[in-house]
């Protein structure tokens, strides 16, 4: 696992084993993730989405606590996965990072609570699978417009992006901040520190 420039964001490159039969890999290991992050992913929900070329999904995040950490991969096709720091007070607030996920490298990203997530399908039938630390709760879900000029995300030039009604009508980052709907950086750190402490206590007890 490799930590990226936004705190709470990791890139994962699995080791693939190939022979005449095909390929095999461990695409998720809870112990390796916990060692890097400080606590295991409390898996509560697994999602899978299949998108057509040019579809943009996101940018989505959830209120913290409890937020929703995600482990995201693309087993078929390809996407440009984009992660945005939504945490007010963070040194990297408003910054975004992009990682290509595809069915060849089988890379994944781990996204901590308080970070926004979205992606653009670079192929037809782009399949994204993600593990989540909390079940979907509409009352806690938020979205920021993926074309927000202040974010200035460098989306691939694939023509007019295909957005859901929710995403096309989503507010900007500035509007969310004015409405008090953005996660607080220190609150996010306290929440993840509590997860770290709980994992350490469990390990110490045996």
PDB file of C-alpha atoms in Angstrom:
ATOM      1  CA  UNK A   1       0.000   0.000   0.000  1.00  0.00           C
ATOM      2  CA  UNK A   2       1.175   3.502  -0.823  1.00  0.00           C
ATOM      3  CA  UNK A   3      -0.011   6.603   1.029  1.00  0.00           C
ATOM      4  CA  UNK A   4      -0.951   9.427  -1.339  1.00  0.00           C
ATOM      5  CA  UNK A   5      -0.730  13.171  -0.765  1.00  0.00           C
ATOM      6  CA  UNK A   6      -4.136  13.461   0.932  1.00  0.00           C
ATOM      7  CA  UNK A   7      -4.164  12.154   4.511  1.00  0.00           C
ATOM      8  CA  UNK A   8      -6.384   9.089   4.741  1.00  0.00           C
ATOM      9  CA  UNK A   9      -5.916   8.019   1.107  1.00  0.00           C
ATOM     10  CA  UNK A  10      -3.964   4.938   0.007  1.00  0.00           C
ATOM     11  CA  UNK A  11      -3.286   3.262  -3.327  1.00  0.00           C
ATOM     12  CA  UNK A  12      -3.138  -0.537  -3.359  1.00  0.00           C
ATOM     13  CA  UNK A  13      -1.413  -2.597  -6.060  1.00  0.00           C
ATOM     14  CA  UNK A  14      -2.052  -6.335  -5.701  1.00  0.00           C
ATOM     15  CA  UNK A  15       0.452  -9.013  -6.649  1.00  0.00           C
ATOM     16  CA  UNK A  16      -0.974 -10.968  -9.579  1.00  0.00           C
ATOM     17  CA  UNK A  17      -0.065 -14.585 -10.309  1.00  0.00           C
ATOM     18  CA  UNK A  18      -0.461 -15.653 -13.927  1.00  0.00           C
ATOM     19  CA  UNK A  19      -0.129 -18.932 -15.769  1.00  0.00           C
ATOM     20  CA  UNK A  20      -1.752 -20.728 -18.695  1.00  0.00           C
ATOM     21  CA  UNK A  21      -5.056 -20.878 -16.806  1.00  0.00           C
ATOM     22  CA  UNK A  22      -5.338 -17.133 -16.208  1.00  0.00           C
ATOM     23  CA  UNK A  23      -4.636 -14.883 -13.222  1.00  0.00           C
ATOM     24  CA  UNK A  24      -5.129 -14.983  -9.473  1.00  0.00           C
ATOM     25  CA  UNK A  25      -4.703 -12.288  -6.830  1.00  0.00           C
ATOM     26  CA  UNK A  26      -5.774 -11.313  -3.338  1.00  0.00           C
ATOM     27  CA  UNK A  27      -7.653  -8.114  -4.133  1.00  0.00           C
ATOM     28  CA  UNK A  28      -8.422  -7.342  -0.489  1.00  0.00           C
ATOM     29  CA  UNK A  29      -6.585  -8.311   2.695  1.00  0.00           C
ATOM     30  CA  UNK A  30      -8.043  -6.919   5.922  1.00  0.00           C
ATOM     31  CA  UNK A  31      -4.783  -7.461   7.831  1.00  0.00           C
ATOM     32  CA  UNK A  32      -2.590  -5.633   5.308  1.00  0.00           C
ATOM     33  CA  UNK A  33      -5.063  -2.757   5.212  1.00  0.00           C
ATOM     34  CA  UNK A  34      -5.290  -2.568   8.997  1.00  0.00           C
ATOM     35  CA  UNK A  35      -1.503  -2.512   9.314  1.00  0.00           C
ATOM     36  CA  UNK A  36      -1.267   0.501   6.994  1.00  0.00           C
ATOM     37  CA  UNK A  37      -4.352   2.394   8.155  1.00  0.00           C
ATOM     38  CA  UNK A  38      -4.215   1.627  11.889  1.00  0.00           C
ATOM     39  CA  UNK A  39      -7.524  -0.230  12.122  1.00  0.00           C
ATOM     40  CA  UNK A  40      -9.435  -2.804  10.062  1.00  0.00           C
ATOM     41  CA  UNK A  41     -12.215  -1.911   7.664  1.00  0.00           C
ATOM     42  CA  UNK A  42     -15.492  -2.611   9.460  1.00  0.00           C
ATOM     43  CA  UNK A  43     -17.179  -4.092   6.409  1.00  0.00           C
ATOM     44  CA  UNK A  44     -20.901  -3.333   6.396  1.00  0.00           C
ATOM     45  CA  UNK A  45     -21.855  -3.125   2.715  1.00  0.00           C
ATOM     46  CA  UNK A  46     -20.445  -4.061  -0.710  1.00  0.00           C
ATOM     47  CA  UNK A  47     -21.518  -2.216  -3.858  1.00  0.00           C
ATOM     48  CA  UNK A  48     -21.005  -2.839  -7.564  1.00  0.00           C
ATOM     49  CA  UNK A  49     -21.735  -0.379 -10.386  1.00  0.00           C
ATOM     50  CA  UNK A  50     -21.417  -0.851 -14.148  1.00  0.00           C
ATOM     51  CA  UNK A  51     -21.082   2.337 -16.196  1.00  0.00           C
ATOM     52  CA  UNK A  52     -21.024   3.327 -19.850  1.00  0.00           C
ATOM     53  CA  UNK A  53     -18.153   5.268 -21.395  1.00  0.00           C
ATOM     54  CA  UNK A  54     -18.184   8.887 -20.228  1.00  0.00           C
ATOM     55  CA  UNK A  55     -20.378   8.383 -17.167  1.00  0.00           C
ATOM     56  CA  UNK A  56     -19.261  10.442 -14.165  1.00  0.00           C
ATOM     57  CA  UNK A  57     -20.425   9.336 -10.707  1.00  0.00           C
ATOM     58  CA  UNK A  58     -19.852  11.510  -7.632  1.00  0.00           C
ATOM     59  CA  UNK A  59     -18.453  13.377  -5.868  1.00  0.00           C
ATOM     60  CA  UNK A  60     -20.076  11.674  -2.830  1.00  0.00           C
ATOM     61  CA  UNK A  61     -19.287  11.584   0.888  1.00  0.00           C
ATOM     62  CA  UNK A  62     -21.061  10.982   4.195  1.00  0.00           C
ATOM     63  CA  UNK A  63     -21.372  12.894   7.459  1.00  0.00           C
ATOM     64  CA  UNK A  64     -18.735  12.078  10.078  1.00  0.00           C
ATOM     65  CA  UNK A  65     -19.363  10.353  12.398  1.00  0.00           C
ATOM     66  CA  UNK A  66     -19.711   7.673  11.250  1.00  0.00           C
ATOM     67  CA  UNK A  67     -18.808   8.609   7.688  1.00  0.00           C
ATOM     68  CA  UNK A  68     -18.178   5.860   5.168  1.00  0.00           C
ATOM     69  CA  UNK A  69     -14.703   4.549   4.411  1.00  0.00           C
ATOM     70  CA  UNK A  70     -14.375   2.765   1.072  1.00  0.00           C
ATOM     71  CA  UNK A  71     -12.079   0.207  -0.542  1.00  0.00           C
ATOM     72  CA  UNK A  72     -12.582   0.629  -4.302  1.00  0.00           C
ATOM     73  CA  UNK A  73     -11.394  -1.396  -7.282  1.00  0.00           C
ATOM     74  CA  UNK A  74     -12.313  -1.866 -10.948  1.00  0.00           C
ATOM     75  CA  UNK A  75     -12.337  -5.568 -11.916  1.00  0.00           C
ATOM     76  CA  UNK A  76     -13.409  -4.938 -15.528  1.00  0.00           C
ATOM     77  CA  UNK A  77     -12.967  -1.995 -17.868  1.00  0.00           C
ATOM     78  CA  UNK A  78     -11.329   1.180 -16.612  1.00  0.00           C
ATOM     79  CA  UNK A  79     -12.183   4.306 -14.627  1.00  0.00           C
ATOM     80  CA  UNK A  80     -10.406   7.422 -13.478  1.00  0.00           C
ATOM     81  CA  UNK A  81     -11.072   7.371  -9.750  1.00  0.00           C
ATOM     82  CA  UNK A  82     -11.085  10.813  -8.105  1.00  0.00           C
ATOM     83  CA  UNK A  83     -10.824  11.526  -4.383  1.00  0.00           C
ATOM     84  CA  UNK A  84     -11.406  15.009  -2.910  1.00  0.00           C
ATOM     85  CA  UNK A  85     -10.507  16.243   0.574  1.00  0.00           C
ATOM     86  CA  UNK A  86     -13.841  17.593   1.875  1.00  0.00           C
ATOM     87  CA  UNK A  87     -12.638  18.138   5.459  1.00  0.00           C
ATOM     88  CA  UNK A  88     -12.754  21.776   6.515  1.00  0.00           C
ATOM     89  CA  UNK A  89      -9.546  22.668   8.330  1.00  0.00           C
ATOM     90  CA  UNK A  90      -7.474  20.024   6.569  1.00  0.00           C
ATOM     91  CA  UNK A  91      -4.096  21.126   5.148  1.00  0.00           C
ATOM     92  CA  UNK A  92      -5.246  19.661   1.815  1.00  0.00           C
ATOM     93  CA  UNK A  93      -8.876  20.868   1.933  1.00  0.00           C
ATOM     94  CA  UNK A  94     -10.292  21.042  -1.590  1.00  0.00           C
ATOM     95  CA  UNK A  95      -7.380  19.119  -3.127  1.00  0.00           C
ATOM     96  CA  UNK A  96      -8.108  16.135  -5.339  1.00  0.00           C
ATOM     97  CA  UNK A  97      -6.128  13.114  -6.458  1.00  0.00           C
ATOM     98  CA  UNK A  98      -6.850  10.791  -9.371  1.00  0.00           C
ATOM     99  CA  UNK A  99      -5.897   7.124  -9.748  1.00  0.00           C
ATOM    100  CA  UNK A 100      -6.617   4.984 -12.793  1.00  0.00           C
ATOM    101  CA  UNK A 101      -8.305   1.731 -11.777  1.00  0.00           C
ATOM    102  CA  UNK A 102      -8.699  -0.989 -14.384  1.00  0.00           C
ATOM    103  CA  UNK A 103      -9.028  -4.685 -15.040  1.00  0.00           C
ATOM    104  CA  UNK A 104      -5.345  -5.045 -15.951  1.00  0.00           C
ATOM    105  CA  UNK A 105      -3.435  -3.650 -12.965  1.00  0.00           C
ATOM    106  CA  UNK A 106      -6.352  -4.353 -10.588  1.00  0.00           C
ATOM    107  CA  UNK A 107      -5.253  -1.439  -8.418  1.00  0.00           C
ATOM    108  CA  UNK A 108      -7.512  -0.285  -5.597  1.00  0.00           C
ATOM    109  CA  UNK A 109      -7.819   2.781  -3.379  1.00  0.00           C
ATOM    110  CA  UNK A 110      -8.704   3.015   0.291  1.00  0.00           C
ATOM    111  CA  UNK A 111     -10.614   6.207   1.110  1.00  0.00           C
ATOM    112  CA  UNK A 112     -11.004   7.281   4.733  1.00  0.00           C
ATOM    113  CA  UNK A 113     -14.038   8.900   6.309  1.00  0.00           C
ATOM    114  CA  UNK A 114     -14.481  12.554   5.331  1.00  0.00           C
ATOM    115  CA  UNK A 115     -13.072  12.246   1.821  1.00  0.00           C
ATOM    116  CA  UNK A 116     -15.251  12.618  -1.265  1.00  0.00           C
ATOM    117  CA  UNK A 117     -15.245   9.976  -3.990  1.00  0.00           C
ATOM    118  CA  UNK A 118     -16.202   9.861  -7.635  1.00  0.00           C
ATOM    119  CA  UNK A 119     -15.053   8.432 -10.941  1.00  0.00           C
ATOM    120  CA  UNK A 120     -15.344   8.673 -14.705  1.00  0.00           C
ATOM    121  CA  UNK A 121     -15.823   5.569 -16.864  1.00  0.00           C
ATOM    122  CA  UNK A 122     -13.033   5.324 -19.433  1.00  0.00           C
ATOM    123  CA  UNK A 123     -14.637   2.329 -21.171  1.00  0.00           C
ATOM    124  CA  UNK A 124     -18.049   0.833 -21.681  1.00  0.00           C
ATOM    125  CA  UNK A 125     -19.037  -1.743 -19.072  1.00  0.00           C
ATOM    126  CA  UNK A 126     -16.626  -0.179 -16.578  1.00  0.00           C
ATOM    127  CA  UNK A 127     -17.278  -2.183 -13.424  1.00  0.00           C
ATOM    128  CA  UNK A 128     -16.492  -0.680 -10.018  1.00  0.00           C
ATOM    129  CA  UNK A 129     -16.714  -2.710  -6.804  1.00  0.00           C
ATOM    130  CA  UNK A 130     -16.350  -1.109  -3.403  1.00  0.00           C
ATOM    131  CA  UNK A 131     -16.434  -2.237   0.185  1.00  0.00           C
ATOM    132  CA  UNK A 132     -17.954   0.198   2.689  1.00  0.00           C
ATOM    133  CA  UNK A 133     -17.585   0.685   6.438  1.00  0.00           C
ATOM    134  CA  UNK A 134     -21.209   1.817   6.880  1.00  0.00           C
ATOM    135  CA  UNK A 135     -24.499   1.015   5.206  1.00  0.00           C
ATOM    136  CA  UNK A 136     -26.102   3.559   2.915  1.00  0.00           C
ATOM    137  CA  UNK A 137     -28.015   6.164   4.924  1.00  0.00           C
ATOM    138  CA  UNK A 138     -29.653   8.810   2.702  1.00  0.00           C
ATOM    139  CA  UNK A 139     -29.993  11.315   5.540  1.00  0.00           C
ATOM    140  CA  UNK A 140     -26.203  11.365   5.998  1.00  0.00           C
ATOM    141  CA  UNK A 141     -25.200  11.291   2.324  1.00  0.00           C
ATOM    142  CA  UNK A 142     -23.836  14.422   0.631  1.00  0.00           C
ATOM    143  CA  UNK A 143     -22.689  15.276  -2.886  1.00  0.00           C
ATOM    144  CA  UNK A 144     -20.704  18.070  -4.481  1.00  0.00           C
ATOM    145  CA  UNK A 145     -20.994  18.891  -8.172  1.00  0.00           C
ATOM    146  CA  UNK A 146     -18.235  17.018 -10.032  1.00  0.00           C
ATOM    147  CA  UNK A 147     -17.745  19.993 -12.374  1.00  0.00           C
ATOM    148  CA  UNK A 148     -17.355  22.523  -9.547  1.00  0.00           C
ATOM    149  CA  UNK A 149     -14.985  25.147 -11.019  1.00  0.00           C
ATOM    150  CA  UNK A 150     -13.294  25.671  -7.648  1.00  0.00           C
ATOM    151  CA  UNK A 151     -12.323  21.988  -7.547  1.00  0.00           C
ATOM    152  CA  UNK A 152     -11.254  22.153 -11.195  1.00  0.00           C
ATOM    153  CA  UNK A 153     -11.012  18.384 -11.537  1.00  0.00           C
ATOM    154  CA  UNK A 154      -9.229  17.358 -14.736  1.00  0.00           C
ATOM    155  CA  UNK A 155     -11.821  14.912 -15.997  1.00  0.00           C
ATOM    156  CA  UNK A 156     -11.004  13.012 -19.206  1.00  0.00           C
ATOM    157  CA  UNK A 157     -12.165  14.722 -22.406  1.00  0.00           C
ATOM    158  CA  UNK A 158     -14.813  12.187 -23.404  1.00  0.00           C
ATOM    159  CA  UNK A 159     -17.494  14.581 -24.576  1.00  0.00           C
ATOM    160  CA  UNK A 160     -20.405  15.778 -22.465  1.00  0.00           C
ATOM    161  CA  UNK A 161     -20.245  13.849 -19.165  1.00  0.00           C
ATOM    162  CA  UNK A 162     -23.232  11.676 -18.300  1.00  0.00           C
ATOM    163  CA  UNK A 163     -24.432  12.605 -14.801  1.00  0.00           C
ATOM    164  CA  UNK A 164     -27.285  11.438 -12.622  1.00  0.00           C
ATOM    165  CA  UNK A 165     -30.015  13.929 -11.753  1.00  0.00           C
ATOM    166  CA  UNK A 166     -28.653  14.050  -8.210  1.00  0.00           C
ATOM    167  CA  UNK A 167     -25.087  14.825  -9.306  1.00  0.00           C
ATOM    168  CA  UNK A 168     -26.067  17.375 -11.957  1.00  0.00           C
ATOM    169  CA  UNK A 169     -28.046  19.270  -9.306  1.00  0.00           C
ATOM    170  CA  UNK A 170     -25.468  18.968  -6.525  1.00  0.00           C
ATOM    171  CA  UNK A 171     -24.124  22.134  -4.843  1.00  0.00           C
ATOM    172  CA  UNK A 172     -20.566  23.384  -5.047  1.00  0.00           C
ATOM    173  CA  UNK A 173     -17.977  22.882  -2.331  1.00  0.00           C
ATOM    174  CA  UNK A 174     -18.361  26.534  -1.338  1.00  0.00           C
ATOM    175  CA  UNK A 175     -22.138  26.201  -1.018  1.00  0.00           C
ATOM    176  CA  UNK A 176     -21.804  23.095   1.151  1.00  0.00           C
ATOM    177  CA  UNK A 177     -19.391  24.954   3.393  1.00  0.00           C
ATOM    178  CA  UNK A 178     -21.742  27.902   3.741  1.00  0.00           C
ATOM    179  CA  UNK A 179     -24.526  25.483   4.687  1.00  0.00           C
ATOM    180  CA  UNK A 180     -22.354  23.746   7.305  1.00  0.00           C
ATOM    181  CA  UNK A 181     -22.529  20.393   5.523  1.00  0.00           C
ATOM    182  CA  UNK A 182     -18.824  19.625   5.208  1.00  0.00           C
ATOM    183  CA  UNK A 183     -16.942  17.259   7.550  1.00  0.00           C
ATOM    184  CA  UNK A 184     -14.646  18.853  10.120  1.00  0.00           C
ATOM    185  CA  UNK A 185     -11.014  17.773   9.823  1.00  0.00           C
ATOM    186  CA  UNK A 186     -10.400  17.497  13.563  1.00  0.00           C
ATOM    187  CA  UNK A 187     -13.658  15.607  14.098  1.00  0.00           C
ATOM    188  CA  UNK A 188     -12.613  13.144  11.377  1.00  0.00           C
ATOM    189  CA  UNK A 189      -9.209  12.675  12.998  1.00  0.00           C
ATOM    190  CA  UNK A 190     -10.789  12.081  16.406  1.00  0.00           C
ATOM    191  CA  UNK A 191     -13.140   9.514  14.886  1.00  0.00           C
ATOM    192  CA  UNK A 192     -10.365   7.562  13.144  1.00  0.00           C
ATOM    193  CA  UNK A 193      -8.148   7.853  16.241  1.00  0.00           C
ATOM    194  CA  UNK A 194     -10.953   6.168  18.179  1.00  0.00           C
ATOM    195  CA  UNK A 195     -10.999   3.354  15.630  1.00  0.00           C
ATOM    196  CA  UNK A 196      -7.212   3.030  15.944  1.00  0.00           C
ATOM    197  CA  UNK A 197      -7.431   2.901  19.744  1.00  0.00           C
ATOM    198  CA  UNK A 198     -10.207   0.301  19.669  1.00  0.00           C
ATOM    199  CA  UNK A 199      -8.155  -1.876  17.288  1.00  0.00           C
ATOM    200  CA  UNK A 200      -5.074  -1.554  19.513  1.00  0.00           C
ATOM    201  CA  UNK A 201      -7.046  -2.457  22.634  1.00  0.00           C
ATOM    202  CA  UNK A 202      -8.548  -5.468  20.925  1.00  0.00           C
ATOM    203  CA  UNK A 203      -5.092  -6.599  19.799  1.00  0.00           C
ATOM    204  CA  UNK A 204      -3.654  -6.159  23.294  1.00  0.00           C
ATOM    205  CA  UNK A 205      -6.454  -8.204  24.837  1.00  0.00           C
ATOM    206  CA  UNK A 206      -5.656 -11.077  22.626  1.00  0.00           C
TER     207      UNK A 206
END
